[in-house]
Amino acid sequence: MLQNEDIFSWESWVEIPKNSDFSLQNLPYCIFSTADNHTKKIGIGIGEYVIDLHQAQELNFFDGIDFPQNFFLNDALNDFISLGKVITNTIREIIMFDLKKENGTADSENILFDHQNQILIPQKNAIFHLPVKIGDYTDFYSSREHATNVGTMFRDPNNALLPNWLHLPVAYHGRASSIIVSGTDIYRPKGQTKAPDAEKPIFQATKLLDFELEMGFIVGKGTDLGENITTENAEEHIFGMVLFNDWSARDIQTWEYVPLGPFLAKNFASAMSPWVVVMEALEYFKVETPPQSEVLDYLKFKGKKSFDIQLEVFIKPQNSEEKLVSTSNHKFLYWNISQQLAHHTVNGCNMNVGDLCASGTISGSTPDSYGSMLELTWRGTKPILMHDNTERKFINDYDTVIMRGFCEKNGKRIGFGEVSNFVLPAKS
Ligand code: CA
């Protein structure tokens, strides 16, 4: 495997704008089509382009690698991911090598370089689709600050964390059918709500529509029923990560969640970014996990298992500029993703390629780093002023919520693009 220290000094012959998420060191995967060709294909992001892997195969780029014809004409990454990391990493490294500046010359016999006009598709001409067929979706609750804020607001400030919280990564099983790709509009959900002083519930559109700033990881190697994944080998089972907005309806949630947890307050829509950034690209940005209380042996881990990924949330009112409302970081999570996967499978629960595990709302310790409107406005008591002087306690109709994420170290950057959704009024 190419070493990160070497790779991070490389430049590309593809022009990459400063602060681009899609540097040579990133090369995230996506599923895309274009306006004049609706066939979905597997692509890789570089600068302002998508590398069309099907076109590359047609031009004999993969000669010597035994791919079936039309392998990259696919509406999901699952088949590609199932090839395993030995193959997928080799492909990514070959592409990275061929995109290297020194290898982009007229006499370099480089198919990507020689046929760049056919293989490099401008991202602005691409339509992005959900990158994976998600079998099962699990949502964790791994931010101590978020769990503490919610516990403080809804239960007891002196006992904000429930007794199990520091002993295991709490999670629930979510719904995969309503996971949508960035750019998909959502309808304000309707449901039962009950005011604290009301005798009976009523049926109405949610008045407390909220986002949850999360990231998700995609399972890249499955397990059989009865097997478990350890904190040590968890990353071998993870293909990559995405930005994730776990849309929530707080008033529906408050009334419905006892005793079994979230249901209709969550499953009307959850959105993810179209780019899957592979774990190998994130390796360079690993950091220590925050200090933990004593945990059981199966949750103990060695080495750096957290990731320094800067996260931002913006609200864009319909006729105004976007407003930055939160700045957080994936490294704030108390439970790291290796612990999440180890816990998820410790009972023998099997994993499949394409399963999605989301982090839970990622809040930091300061009020400007909270990952939901519930916390940012402290249940609506501290509204946020938009650039057009309107206030937000929660999310309004015709607002767009945009989340972005990127890693930066020693002047090198890799990013996740964005997850963005426009909110439509409740469907009549
Ligand atoms: Ca959530």
Coordinates of C-alpha atoms and ligand atoms in Angstrom, one line a residue:
M1 CA 0.0 0.0 0.0
L2 CA 1.2 3.5 -0.8
Q3 CA 2.3 5.4 2.3
N4 CA 0.3 8.5 3.2
E5 CA 3.4 10.6 3.9
D6 CA 4.6 10.0 0.3
I7 CA 1.2 10.5 -1.3
F8 CA 0.5 13.8 0.5
S9 CA 3.4 15.4 -1.3
W10 CA 2.0 14.5 -4.8
E11 CA 0.5 16.9 -7.2
S12 CA -1.8 16.1 -10.1
W13 CA -1.9 17.0 -13.8
V14 CA -5.6 17.6 -13.3
E15 CA -6.1 21.3 -12.2
I16 CA -7.4 21.2 -8.7
P17 CA -8.8 24.5 -7.3
K18 CA -7.4 25.6 -3.9
N19 CA -9.6 24.3 -1.1
S20 CA -11.1 21.7 -3.3
D21 CA -12.6 18.7 -1.5
F22 CA -11.4 16.5 -4.3
S23 CA -7.6 16.5 -4.1
L24 CA -5.5 13.8 -5.6
Q25 CA -5.2 12.3 -2.1
N26 CA -9.0 11.8 -1.7
L27 CA -10.4 10.1 -4.8
P28 CA -13.9 9.4 -3.3
Y29 CA -16.4 7.1 -5.1
C30 CA -19.8 8.0 -6.4
I31 CA -22.7 6.9 -8.6
F32 CA -23.5 9.4 -11.4
S33 CA -25.2 9.9 -14.7
T34 CA -25.4 12.8 -17.0
A35 CA -28.3 14.7 -18.6
D36 CA -27.7 13.1 -22.0
N37 CA -26.9 9.6 -20.7
H38 CA -29.2 8.4 -17.9
T39 CA -27.2 5.1 -17.4
K40 CA -25.8 5.1 -13.8
K41 CA -22.1 4.5 -13.5
I42 CA -19.3 4.3 -10.9
G43 CA -17.2 7.4 -10.7
I44 CA -14.3 8.9 -8.8
G45 CA -14.0 12.6 -7.9
I46 CA -10.9 14.6 -8.8
G47 CA -10.8 18.4 -8.8
E48 CA -13.9 19.6 -10.6
Y49 CA -14.3 16.3 -12.5
V50 CA -15.7 12.8 -12.1
I51 CA -13.6 10.0 -13.6
D52 CA -16.0 7.9 -15.6
L53 CA -14.7 4.3 -14.8
H54 CA -16.9 2.7 -17.5
Q55 CA -15.4 5.0 -20.2
A56 CA -12.0 4.2 -18.8
Q57 CA -12.7 0.5 -19.1
E58 CA -14.0 0.9 -22.7
L59 CA -10.6 2.6 -23.5
N60 CA -8.8 -0.4 -22.1
F61 CA -7.6 1.3 -18.9
F62 CA -8.3 -1.9 -16.9
D63 CA -6.6 -4.3 -19.3
G64 CA -4.8 -6.9 -17.2
I65 CA -7.4 -6.7 -14.4
D66 CA -10.1 -9.3 -14.8
F67 CA -13.3 -7.1 -14.8
P68 CA -16.4 -8.4 -16.5
Q69 CA -17.5 -6.1 -19.3
N70 CA -19.7 -3.2 -18.2
F71 CA -18.7 -3.8 -14.6
F72 CA -18.8 -0.1 -13.9
L73 CA -22.3 0.4 -15.3
N74 CA -24.0 0.0 -12.0
D75 CA -26.5 1.9 -9.9
A76 CA -24.7 1.2 -6.7
L77 CA -21.2 0.7 -5.3
N78 CA -22.1 -2.6 -3.6
D79 CA -20.7 -5.0 -6.2
F80 CA -17.5 -2.9 -6.4
I81 CA -17.1 -2.8 -2.6
S82 CA -17.7 -6.6 -2.5
L83 CA -14.4 -7.1 -4.5
G84 CA -12.6 -6.4 -1.2
K85 CA -10.1 -3.9 -0.2
V86 CA -7.1 -5.6 -1.8
I87 CA -8.7 -5.0 -5.2
T88 CA -10.5 -1.7 -4.6
N89 CA -7.4 -0.1 -3.0
T90 CA -5.2 -1.3 -5.8
I91 CA -7.5 0.3 -8.4
R92 CA -7.5 3.5 -6.4
E93 CA -3.7 3.5 -6.2
I94 CA -3.3 2.8 -9.9
I95 CA -5.6 5.8 -10.7
M96 CA -3.8 8.0 -8.1
F97 CA -0.5 7.1 -9.7
D98 CA -1.7 7.9 -13.2
L99 CA -3.2 11.2 -12.1
K100 CA 0.2 12.2 -10.7
K101 CA 1.7 15.2 -12.4
E102 CA 4.9 13.4 -13.5
N103 CA 2.8 10.8 -15.2
G104 CA 0.7 13.2 -17.3
T105 CA 2.9 13.8 -20.3
A106 CA 2.5 13.1 -24.0
D107 CA 4.9 10.2 -24.0
S108 CA 3.7 8.6 -20.7
E109 CA 1.3 6.2 -22.4
N110 CA -1.3 7.1 -19.8
I111 CA -4.9 6.3 -20.9
L112 CA -6.4 8.7 -18.3
F113 CA -4.2 11.5 -19.6
D114 CA -4.4 10.7 -23.3
H115 CA -8.3 10.4 -23.2
Q116 CA -9.0 12.9 -20.5
N117 CA -11.7 14.6 -22.7
Q118 CA -13.7 11.4 -22.7
I119 CA -13.0 10.1 -19.2
L120 CA -13.1 13.2 -17.1
I121 CA -16.7 14.5 -16.9
P122 CA -17.2 17.9 -15.4
Q123 CA -19.0 17.5 -12.0
K124 CA -21.3 20.4 -13.0
N125 CA -22.7 18.2 -15.8
A126 CA -23.2 15.1 -13.5
I127 CA -26.3 14.0 -11.7
F128 CA -25.4 12.2 -8.4
H129 CA -27.3 9.3 -7.0
L130 CA -27.4 7.4 -3.7
P131 CA -24.0 5.7 -3.8
V132 CA -24.9 2.4 -2.1
K133 CA -27.9 0.1 -1.8
I134 CA -28.3 0.3 1.9
G135 CA -29.5 -3.0 3.4
D136 CA -29.7 -2.1 7.0
Y137 CA -29.3 1.3 8.8
T138 CA -28.3 1.8 12.4
D139 CA -28.1 5.1 14.1
F140 CA -25.8 5.5 17.1
Y141 CA -26.0 8.2 19.8
S142 CA -22.3 8.5 20.4
S143 CA -21.7 12.2 21.2
R144 CA -21.5 12.7 24.9
E145 CA -22.2 16.4 24.5
H146 CA -25.4 15.8 22.5
A147 CA -26.6 13.1 24.9
T148 CA -25.9 15.4 27.8
N149 CA -27.7 18.3 26.2
V150 CA -30.8 16.3 25.3
G151 CA -30.8 14.6 28.8
T152 CA -30.5 18.1 30.4
M153 CA -33.4 19.5 28.4
F154 CA -35.8 16.6 28.6
R155 CA -35.0 14.9 31.9
D156 CA -32.6 16.0 34.6
P157 CA -29.6 18.3 34.4
N158 CA -28.0 16.4 37.3
N159 CA -28.4 13.0 35.7
A160 CA -28.3 13.9 32.1
L161 CA -26.7 10.7 30.9
L162 CA -28.6 7.5 31.5
P163 CA -26.8 4.8 33.5
N164 CA -25.8 2.7 30.4
W165 CA -24.4 5.6 28.3
L166 CA -20.8 5.4 29.4
H167 CA -20.7 1.6 29.2
L168 CA -22.0 1.0 25.7
P169 CA -22.6 2.9 22.4
V170 CA -26.3 3.3 22.5
A171 CA -28.1 2.9 19.1
Y172 CA -31.4 2.0 17.4
H173 CA -32.2 0.3 14.1
G174 CA -33.4 2.9 11.6
R175 CA -35.1 2.6 8.2
A176 CA -33.2 2.3 5.0
S177 CA -36.0 3.0 2.4
S178 CA -36.1 6.7 3.2
I179 CA -32.4 7.4 3.0
I180 CA -32.0 9.9 0.2
V181 CA -29.0 11.5 -1.6
S182 CA -28.1 15.1 -1.2
G183 CA -30.2 17.3 -3.5
T184 CA -33.5 15.5 -2.9
D185 CA -36.3 17.7 -1.6
I186 CA -38.1 16.7 1.5
Y187 CA -41.7 17.2 2.6
R188 CA -42.4 18.5 6.1
P189 CA -43.7 15.4 7.9
K190 CA -47.1 15.1 9.6
G191 CA -47.9 13.1 12.7
Q192 CA -49.2 12.9 16.2
T193 CA -48.1 15.6 18.6
K194 CA -49.2 16.4 22.1
A195 CA -48.5 19.7 23.9
P196 CA -47.4 19.1 27.5
D197 CA -50.6 20.7 28.9
A198 CA -53.0 19.1 26.4
E199 CA -55.2 16.2 27.3
K200 CA -55.1 14.5 23.9
P201 CA -52.7 14.4 20.9
I202 CA -53.5 16.1 17.6
F203 CA -52.6 15.3 14.0
Q204 CA -50.6 18.0 12.2
A205 CA -47.5 18.9 10.3
T206 CA -44.5 19.0 12.6
K207 CA -43.8 22.5 13.9
L208 CA -40.3 21.5 15.1
L209 CA -38.5 20.2 12.0
D210 CA -34.8 19.7 12.8
F211 CA -31.5 18.4 11.4
E212 CA -29.0 16.2 13.0
L213 CA -25.4 16.7 12.0
E214 CA -24.0 13.2 11.6
M215 CA -21.6 11.1 9.6
G216 CA -22.1 7.5 8.5
F217 CA -19.8 4.7 7.6
I218 CA -20.5 2.0 5.0
V219 CA -19.8 -1.6 5.8
G220 CA -17.3 -3.0 3.2
K221 CA -16.9 -6.6 4.4
G222 CA -19.8 -8.6 5.9
T223 CA -19.9 -11.2 8.6
D224 CA -21.9 -14.3 9.1
L225 CA -24.5 -14.7 11.8
G226 CA -22.8 -15.6 15.1
E227 CA -19.5 -13.9 14.2
N228 CA -18.3 -10.7 15.7
I229 CA -16.0 -7.9 14.6
T230 CA -13.4 -6.6 17.1
T231 CA -12.2 -3.1 17.7
E232 CA -8.9 -4.3 16.2
N233 CA -10.2 -5.4 12.8
A234 CA -13.2 -3.1 12.6
E235 CA -11.6 -0.8 10.0
E236 CA -11.1 -3.8 7.6
H237 CA -14.9 -4.1 7.6
I238 CA -15.5 -0.4 6.8
F239 CA -15.3 0.8 3.2
G240 CA -15.7 4.5 3.8
M241 CA -17.6 7.4 5.2
V242 CA -20.3 10.0 4.2
L243 CA -21.9 13.1 5.6
F244 CA -25.3 12.3 7.0
N245 CA -28.3 14.5 8.0
D246 CA -30.7 12.5 10.2
W247 CA -33.8 14.7 9.7
S248 CA -36.0 14.8 12.8
A249 CA -39.4 16.0 13.9
R250 CA -39.0 17.0 17.6
D251 CA -42.7 17.3 18.6
I252 CA -43.5 13.9 17.0
Q253 CA -40.5 12.4 18.7
T254 CA -41.4 13.7 22.2
W255 CA -44.8 12.1 22.1
E256 CA -43.9 8.8 20.3
Y257 CA -40.5 7.7 21.6
V258 CA -41.5 5.9 24.9
P259 CA -40.7 3.1 25.5
L260 CA -39.2 1.8 22.3
G261 CA -37.4 4.9 20.9
P262 CA -37.5 6.8 17.6
F263 CA -39.9 5.9 14.9
L264 CA -41.9 8.3 12.6
A265 CA -40.0 11.3 14.0
K266 CA -37.0 10.0 12.1
N267 CA -37.9 7.7 9.2
F268 CA -39.5 10.3 6.9
A269 CA -36.0 11.2 5.5
S270 CA -32.3 10.8 6.2
A271 CA -29.9 12.3 3.7
M272 CA -26.4 11.4 2.7
S273 CA -23.7 13.0 0.6
P274 CA -23.1 11.3 -2.8
W275 CA -19.3 10.8 -2.2
V276 CA -17.9 7.9 -0.2
V277 CA -14.5 8.8 1.1
V278 CA -12.5 5.6 1.7
M279 CA -10.9 4.8 5.0
E280 CA -7.5 4.7 3.4
A281 CA -7.8 8.4 2.5
L282 CA -8.8 9.2 6.1
E283 CA -5.9 7.3 7.6
Y284 CA -3.7 10.5 7.5
F285 CA -6.2 12.4 9.6
K286 CA -6.5 9.9 12.5
V287 CA -6.4 11.3 16.0
E288 CA -6.9 10.0 19.6
T289 CA -10.4 9.3 20.9
P290 CA -11.4 11.5 23.8
P291 CA -10.6 9.9 27.2
Q292 CA -13.2 7.3 28.3
S293 CA -14.3 5.8 31.5
E294 CA -13.4 2.1 32.1
V295 CA -15.1 -0.1 29.5
L296 CA -15.5 -3.8 29.2
D297 CA -12.7 -5.6 27.4
Y298 CA -14.5 -6.0 24.0
L299 CA -14.8 -2.2 23.7
K300 CA -11.1 -1.5 24.6
F301 CA -8.9 -0.5 21.7
K302 CA -5.4 0.4 20.8
G303 CA -4.0 3.3 18.7
K304 CA -5.7 6.2 17.0
K305 CA -9.3 5.3 16.0
S306 CA -10.9 8.8 15.7
F307 CA -10.9 11.2 12.7
D308 CA -10.3 14.9 12.6
I309 CA -13.1 15.8 10.2
Q310 CA -14.3 19.4 10.4
L311 CA -18.0 19.7 10.0
E312 CA -20.3 22.7 9.2
V313 CA -24.0 23.3 9.0
F314 CA -25.6 26.1 7.1
I315 CA -29.2 27.2 6.7
K316 CA -30.2 29.0 3.5
P317 CA -33.6 30.8 3.6
Q318 CA -35.2 30.8 0.2
N319 CA -34.2 34.3 -0.8
S320 CA -31.1 34.9 1.3
E321 CA -27.5 33.8 1.6
E322 CA -26.6 30.7 3.6
K323 CA -25.9 31.2 7.2
L324 CA -23.3 29.1 9.1
V325 CA -25.1 27.9 12.3
S326 CA -22.7 25.2 13.6
T327 CA -19.1 24.2 13.4
S328 CA -18.3 20.7 14.9
N329 CA -15.8 17.9 14.4
H330 CA -16.1 14.1 14.1
K331 CA -13.3 13.7 16.6
F332 CA -15.6 14.9 19.4
L333 CA -17.4 11.6 19.3
Y334 CA -17.0 9.7 22.6
W335 CA -17.4 6.3 21.0
N336 CA -15.3 5.8 17.9
I337 CA -16.5 3.9 14.8
S338 CA -14.4 0.8 15.6
Q339 CA -16.1 0.5 19.0
Q340 CA -19.5 1.1 17.4
L341 CA -19.0 -1.8 15.0
A342 CA -17.5 -4.1 17.7
H343 CA -20.5 -3.4 19.9
H344 CA -23.0 -3.9 17.1
T345 CA -21.7 -7.4 16.3
V346 CA -20.7 -8.6 19.8
N347 CA -23.9 -10.6 20.0
G348 CA -23.4 -12.2 16.7
C349 CA -25.5 -9.8 14.6
N350 CA -24.3 -10.2 11.0
M351 CA -23.3 -7.3 8.8
N352 CA -23.7 -7.0 5.0
V353 CA -21.8 -5.0 2.4
G354 CA -23.7 -1.7 2.1
D355 CA -25.0 -1.5 5.6
L356 CA -24.9 2.0 7.0
C357 CA -24.1 3.0 10.5
A358 CA -24.6 6.7 11.5
S359 CA -22.8 8.4 14.3
G360 CA -25.6 10.2 16.1
T361 CA -25.7 13.9 16.3
I362 CA -22.1 15.3 16.6
S363 CA -22.1 18.1 19.1
G364 CA -19.0 19.8 20.6
S365 CA -18.7 21.4 24.0
T366 CA -19.4 25.0 23.0
P367 CA -22.9 26.3 22.0
D368 CA -21.7 27.1 18.4
S369 CA -20.7 23.5 17.9
Y370 CA -24.0 21.9 18.6
G371 CA -25.3 19.5 15.9
S372 CA -29.1 20.2 16.0
M373 CA -31.4 23.2 16.2
L374 CA -32.8 21.6 19.4
E375 CA -29.5 22.3 21.0
L376 CA -28.4 25.4 19.1
T377 CA -31.5 27.3 20.0
W378 CA -31.9 25.4 23.3
R379 CA -35.4 24.1 22.5
G380 CA -36.3 27.3 20.7
T381 CA -35.4 29.7 23.5
K382 CA -32.5 31.2 21.7
P383 CA -33.4 31.8 18.1
I384 CA -30.7 32.2 15.4
L385 CA -30.8 35.3 13.2
M386 CA -30.4 34.7 9.5
H387 CA -28.8 37.1 7.0
D388 CA -32.2 38.4 6.0
N389 CA -33.1 39.2 9.6
T390 CA -35.6 36.4 10.0
E391 CA -35.2 34.2 13.0
R392 CA -35.0 30.4 13.1
K393 CA -35.9 28.2 16.1
F394 CA -36.3 25.2 13.9
I395 CA -36.3 24.7 10.2
N396 CA -38.9 26.5 8.0
D397 CA -40.6 25.5 4.8
Y398 CA -38.4 26.6 1.8
D399 CA -35.2 26.5 3.8
T400 CA -32.3 24.5 2.6
V401 CA -30.0 22.8 5.1
I402 CA -26.5 22.2 4.0
M403 CA -23.8 20.2 5.8
R404 CA -20.2 20.1 4.7
G405 CA -17.1 18.3 6.0
F406 CA -13.4 18.2 5.3
C407 CA -10.0 17.2 6.8
E408 CA -7.1 19.5 6.7
K409 CA -3.5 18.9 7.9
N410 CA -0.2 20.4 6.9
G411 CA -1.9 22.4 4.1
K412 CA -3.4 19.2 2.6
R413 CA -7.2 18.8 2.4
I414 CA -9.7 16.1 1.5
G415 CA -13.4 16.7 1.7
F416 CA -16.8 15.0 1.6
G417 CA -18.6 17.6 -0.6
E418 CA -22.0 18.3 0.9
V419 CA -25.4 17.0 1.9
S420 CA -28.1 19.5 1.1
N421 CA -31.9 19.3 1.2
F422 CA -34.7 21.8 0.4
V423 CA -37.7 21.6 2.6
L424 CA -41.2 21.7 1.0
P425 CA -44.4 22.3 2.9
A426 CA -46.3 19.2 4.2
K427 CA -47.9 17.3 1.3
S428 CA -51.7 17.9 1.3
Ligands
CA1 CA -29.8 10.6 14.9

